[in-house]
PDB file of C-alpha atoms in Angstrom:
ATOM      1  CA  MET A  21     -57.974 166.514 -25.792  1.00  0.00           C
ATOM      2  CA  SER A  22     -57.505 163.405 -27.868  1.00  0.00           C
ATOM      3  CA  ILE A  23     -54.207 161.586 -28.020  1.00  0.00           C
ATOM      4  CA  ARG A  24     -53.855 162.365 -31.724  1.00  0.00           C
ATOM      5  CA  VAL A  25     -54.398 166.110 -31.215  1.00  0.00           C
ATOM      6  CA  GLU A  26     -51.866 166.074 -28.383  1.00  0.00           C
ATOM      7  CA  ARG A  27     -49.319 164.219 -30.518  1.00  0.00           C
ATOM      8  CA  VAL A  28     -49.756 166.614 -33.473  1.00  0.00           C
ATOM      9  CA  ARG A  29     -49.600 169.605 -31.118  1.00  0.00           C
ATOM     10  CA  LYS A  30     -46.250 168.429 -29.731  1.00  0.00           C
ATOM     11  CA  LYS A  31     -44.933 167.755 -33.231  1.00  0.00           C
ATOM     12  CA  ILE A  32     -45.954 171.258 -34.380  1.00  0.00           C
ATOM     13  CA  ARG A  33     -44.205 172.776 -31.359  1.00  0.00           C
ATOM     14  CA  PHE A  34     -41.030 170.857 -32.197  1.00  0.00           C
ATOM     15  CA  LEU A  35     -41.182 171.735 -35.902  1.00  0.00           C
ATOM     16  CA  VAL A  36     -41.856 175.444 -35.317  1.00  0.00           C
ATOM     17  CA  ALA A  37     -39.053 175.701 -32.749  1.00  0.00           C
ATOM     18  CA  ASN A  38     -36.680 173.923 -35.126  1.00  0.00           C
ATOM     19  CA  VAL A  39     -37.550 176.224 -38.047  1.00  0.00           C
ATOM     20  CA  LEU A  40     -37.196 179.344 -35.896  1.00  0.00           C
ATOM     21  CA  GLN A  41     -33.866 178.232 -34.485  1.00  0.00           C
ATOM     22  CA  ARG A  42     -32.174 176.679 -37.512  1.00  0.00           C
ATOM     23  CA  GLU A  43     -33.789 177.824 -40.741  1.00  0.00           C
ATOM     24  CA  LEU A  44     -35.103 181.332 -40.229  1.00  0.00           C
ATOM     25  CA  LYS A  45     -32.448 183.924 -41.024  1.00  0.00           C
ATOM     26  CA  ASP A  46     -33.750 187.405 -40.323  1.00  0.00           C
ATOM     27  CA  PRO A  47     -31.899 190.287 -38.661  1.00  0.00           C
ATOM     28  CA  ARG A  48     -35.060 191.204 -36.727  1.00  0.00           C
ATOM     29  CA  LYS A  49     -35.124 187.804 -35.021  1.00  0.00           C
ATOM     30  CA  GLY A  50     -34.574 188.076 -31.290  1.00  0.00           C
ATOM     31  CA  PHE A  51     -34.204 185.327 -28.715  1.00  0.00           C
ATOM     32  CA  ILE A  52     -37.418 183.346 -29.322  1.00  0.00           C
ATOM     33  CA  THR A  53     -38.742 180.406 -27.328  1.00  0.00           C
ATOM     34  CA  VAL A  54     -41.866 178.466 -28.289  1.00  0.00           C
ATOM     35  CA  THR A  55     -43.621 178.097 -24.946  1.00  0.00           C
ATOM     36  CA  ARG A  56     -46.896 176.460 -25.941  1.00  0.00           C
ATOM     37  CA  VAL A  57     -48.991 175.449 -28.934  1.00  0.00           C
ATOM     38  CA  ASP A  58     -52.797 175.386 -28.943  1.00  0.00           C
ATOM     39  CA  LEU A  59     -54.347 173.313 -31.718  1.00  0.00           C
ATOM     40  CA  SER A  60     -58.005 173.156 -32.706  1.00  0.00           C
ATOM     41  CA  PRO A  61     -59.504 169.630 -32.739  1.00  0.00           C
ATOM     42  CA  ASP A  62     -60.025 169.785 -36.519  1.00  0.00           C
ATOM     43  CA  PHE A  63     -56.395 170.907 -37.089  1.00  0.00           C
ATOM     44  CA  SER A  64     -57.533 174.060 -38.875  1.00  0.00           C
ATOM     45  CA  ARG A  65     -56.045 176.609 -36.449  1.00  0.00           C
ATOM     46  CA  CYS A  66     -52.910 176.669 -34.369  1.00  0.00           C
ATOM     47  CA  ILE A  67     -51.867 179.376 -31.933  1.00  0.00           C
ATOM     48  CA  VAL A  68     -48.123 179.356 -31.294  1.00  0.00           C
ATOM     49  CA  HIS A  69     -47.244 181.048 -28.008  1.00  0.00           C
ATOM     50  CA  VAL A  70     -43.748 182.503 -28.067  1.00  0.00           C
ATOM     51  CA  SER A  71     -41.580 184.202 -25.510  1.00  0.00           C
ATOM     52  CA  VAL A  72     -39.208 186.894 -26.741  1.00  0.00           C
ATOM     53  CA  LEU A  73     -36.492 188.236 -24.480  1.00  0.00           C
ATOM     54  CA  GLY A  74     -35.244 191.758 -24.997  1.00  0.00           C
ATOM     55  CA  GLU A  75     -36.320 195.358 -24.946  1.00  0.00           C
ATOM     56  CA  PRO A  76     -39.919 196.230 -25.913  1.00  0.00           C
ATOM     57  CA  GLY A  77     -38.730 197.515 -29.300  1.00  0.00           C
ATOM     58  CA  ASP A  78     -36.895 194.254 -29.983  1.00  0.00           C
ATOM     59  CA  VAL A  79     -39.960 192.250 -28.988  1.00  0.00           C
ATOM     60  CA  SER A  80     -42.121 194.269 -31.384  1.00  0.00           C
ATOM     61  CA  LYS A  81     -39.639 193.769 -34.243  1.00  0.00           C
ATOM     62  CA  THR A  82     -39.487 190.040 -33.569  1.00  0.00           C
ATOM     63  CA  MET A  83     -43.282 189.704 -33.508  1.00  0.00           C
ATOM     64  CA  HIS A  84     -43.518 191.561 -36.845  1.00  0.00           C
ATOM     65  CA  MET A  85     -40.817 189.296 -38.248  1.00  0.00           C
ATOM     66  CA  LEU A  86     -42.767 186.228 -37.127  1.00  0.00           C
ATOM     67  CA  GLU A  87     -45.894 187.502 -38.851  1.00  0.00           C
ATOM     68  CA  ASP A  88     -43.910 188.153 -42.030  1.00  0.00           C
ATOM     69  CA  ALA A  89     -42.372 184.657 -41.853  1.00  0.00           C
ATOM     70  CA  ARG A  90     -45.652 182.874 -41.067  1.00  0.00           C
ATOM     71  CA  GLY A  91     -45.997 181.416 -44.573  1.00  0.00           C
ATOM     72  CA  PHE A  92     -42.416 180.140 -44.593  1.00  0.00           C
ATOM     73  CA  VAL A  93     -42.800 178.529 -41.166  1.00  0.00           C
ATOM     74  CA  GLN A  94     -46.194 177.074 -42.085  1.00  0.00           C
ATOM     75  CA  THR A  95     -44.735 175.516 -45.259  1.00  0.00           C
ATOM     76  CA  ARG A  96     -41.928 173.903 -43.248  1.00  0.00           C
ATOM     77  CA  VAL A  97     -44.403 172.632 -40.649  1.00  0.00           C
ATOM     78  CA  ALA A  98     -46.608 171.180 -43.410  1.00  0.00           C
ATOM     79  CA  ALA A  99     -43.626 169.266 -44.789  1.00  0.00           C
ATOM     80  CA  GLY A 100     -42.971 167.712 -41.379  1.00  0.00           C
ATOM     81  CA  LEU A 101     -46.573 166.846 -40.500  1.00  0.00           C
ATOM     82  CA  GLU A 102     -48.323 163.733 -41.660  1.00  0.00           C
ATOM     83  CA  THR A 103     -51.797 165.244 -41.832  1.00  0.00           C
ATOM     84  CA  ARG A 104     -54.140 165.989 -44.697  1.00  0.00           C
ATOM     85  CA  THR A 105     -54.391 169.651 -43.779  1.00  0.00           C
ATOM     86  CA  THR A 106     -51.975 172.084 -42.219  1.00  0.00           C
ATOM     87  CA  PRO A 107     -53.281 174.378 -39.501  1.00  0.00           C
ATOM     88  CA  HIS A 108     -53.205 178.131 -40.022  1.00  0.00           C
ATOM     89  CA  LEU A 109     -50.492 179.418 -37.682  1.00  0.00           C
ATOM     90  CA  THR A 110     -50.969 182.536 -35.603  1.00  0.00           C
ATOM     91  CA  TRP A 111     -48.489 183.984 -33.140  1.00  0.00           C
ATOM     92  CA  GLU A 112     -49.196 185.100 -29.609  1.00  0.00           C
ATOM     93  CA  LEU A 113     -46.687 186.718 -27.288  1.00  0.00           C
ATOM     94  CA  ASP A 114     -46.313 184.857 -24.001  1.00  0.00           C
ATOM     95  CA  LYS A 115     -45.321 187.470 -21.427  1.00  0.00           C
ATOM     96  CA  GLY A 116     -44.673 184.935 -18.671  1.00  0.00           C
ATOM     97  CA  ALA A 117     -40.916 184.738 -19.250  1.00  0.00           C
ATOM     98  CA  GLN A 118     -40.593 188.521 -19.309  1.00  0.00           C
ATOM     99  CA  ARG A 119     -42.546 188.721 -16.059  1.00  0.00           C
ATOM    100  CA  SER A 120     -40.213 186.136 -14.520  1.00  0.00           C
ATOM    101  CA  VAL A 121     -37.194 188.244 -15.471  1.00  0.00           C
ATOM    102  CA  GLU A 122     -38.835 191.345 -13.977  1.00  0.00           C
ATOM    103  CA  VAL A 123     -39.708 189.530 -10.733  1.00  0.00           C
ATOM    104  CA  SER A 124     -36.149 188.176 -10.465  1.00  0.00           C
ATOM    105  CA  ALA A 125     -34.758 191.679 -10.923  1.00  0.00           C
ATOM    106  CA  LEU A 126     -37.067 193.006  -8.194  1.00  0.00           C
ATOM    107  CA  LEU A 127     -36.060 190.206  -5.817  1.00  0.00           C
ATOM    108  CA  ASN A 128     -32.369 190.898  -6.469  1.00  0.00           C
ATOM    109  CA  GLU A 129     -32.938 194.600  -5.824  1.00  0.00           C
ATOM    110  CA  LEU A 130     -34.715 193.830  -2.540  1.00  0.00           C
ATOM    111  CA  ALA A 131     -31.891 191.503  -1.475  1.00  0.00           C
ATOM    112  CA  GLU A 132     -29.316 194.235  -2.166  1.00  0.00           C
ATOM    113  CA  GLU A 133     -31.346 196.801  -0.205  1.00  0.00           C
ATOM    114  CA  ARG A 134     -31.651 194.377   2.706  1.00  0.00           C
ATOM    115  CA  ALA A 135     -27.897 193.707   2.715  1.00  0.00           C
ATOM    116  CA  GLU A 136     -27.174 197.456   2.685  1.00  0.00           C
ATOM    117  CA  ARG A 137     -29.654 198.053   5.505  1.00  0.00           C
ATOM    118  CA  GLU A 138     -28.130 195.245   7.605  1.00  0.00           C
ATOM    119  CA  ALA A 139     -24.621 196.613   6.976  1.00  0.00           C
ATOM    120  CA  ARG A 140     -25.693 200.116   8.071  1.00  0.00           C
ATOM    121  CA  GLN A 141     -27.379 198.626  11.125  1.00  0.00           C
ATOM    122  CA  ALA A 142     -24.245 196.656  12.053  1.00  0.00           C
ATOM    123  CA  VAL A 143     -22.107 199.803  11.741  1.00  0.00           C
ATOM    124  CA  ALA A 144     -24.578 201.774  13.874  1.00  0.00           C
ATOM    125  CA  GLU A 145     -24.595 199.072  16.564  1.00  0.00           C
ATOM    126  CA  GLY A 146     -20.792 199.003  16.551  1.00  0.00           C
ATOM    127  CA  GLU A 147     -20.654 202.774  17.159  1.00  0.00           C
ATOM    128  CA  ASP A 148     -23.192 202.569  19.998  1.00  0.00           C
ATOM    129  CA  GLY A 149     -21.422 199.713  21.834  1.00  0.00           C
ATOM    130  CA  GLU A 150     -17.829 201.122  21.765  1.00  0.00           C
ATOM    131  CA  GLY A 151     -16.474 198.463  24.040  1.00  0.00           C
ATOM    132  CA  ALA A 152     -16.699 194.772  24.456  1.00  0.00           C
ATOM    133  CA  GLU A 153     -19.274 193.167  22.295  1.00  0.00           C
ATOM    134  CA  ASP A 154     -21.806 190.723  23.686  1.00  0.00           C
ATOM    135  CA  GLY A 155     -20.138 187.407  24.393  1.00  0.00           C
ATOM    136  CA  ALA A 156     -16.604 188.829  24.040  1.00  0.00           C
ATOM    137  CA  VAL A 157     -13.980 187.854  26.607  1.00  0.00           C
ATOM    138  CA  ASP A 158     -12.502 190.716  28.641  1.00  0.00           C
ATOM    139  CA  ASP A 159      -8.782 189.997  29.042  1.00  0.00           C
ATOM    140  CA  ASP A 160      -8.444 192.401  31.998  1.00  0.00           C
ATOM    141  CA  ALA A 161     -11.063 190.638  34.103  1.00  0.00           C
ATOM    142  CA  PRO A 162      -9.823 188.295  36.840  1.00  0.00           C
ATOM    143  CA  ALA A 163      -9.966 184.641  35.980  1.00  0.00           C
ATOM    144  CA  GLY A 164     -12.696 182.762  37.749  1.00  0.00           C
ATOM    145  CA  ASP A 165     -12.578 179.302  39.219  1.00  0.00           C
ATOM    146  CA  ALA A 166     -12.958 176.842  36.449  1.00  0.00           C
TER     147      ALA A 166
END
């Protein structure tokens, strides 16, 4: 990828994120993060990868809102770019963030199950031992030569 394409790609990512965060007022807008921008070498096409946090219904509403607002966002991007042409923006849902949230939830669930299992095991061992625990000092035992 050429340096110019990379520079324009980064600028588009910044401009799109700025428009989505500050200028776009739509009740369907969820928590959107621009994760990546792919730009064709001739600047004719641009795929904006976005992450949307929320329930599946909220994600769907947000993606529809983005499609409806494409022209508005593209106009704002065109104003901020210093290129002869403005790429046609398309949106693509990046499911990586959602997968990260799901994996974190699973790991937390496993940690809780492990803690519960260890607590049950400790209680069971305490009931089986009913006396001095390993390494405990028995006060009734005669003192040895020290």
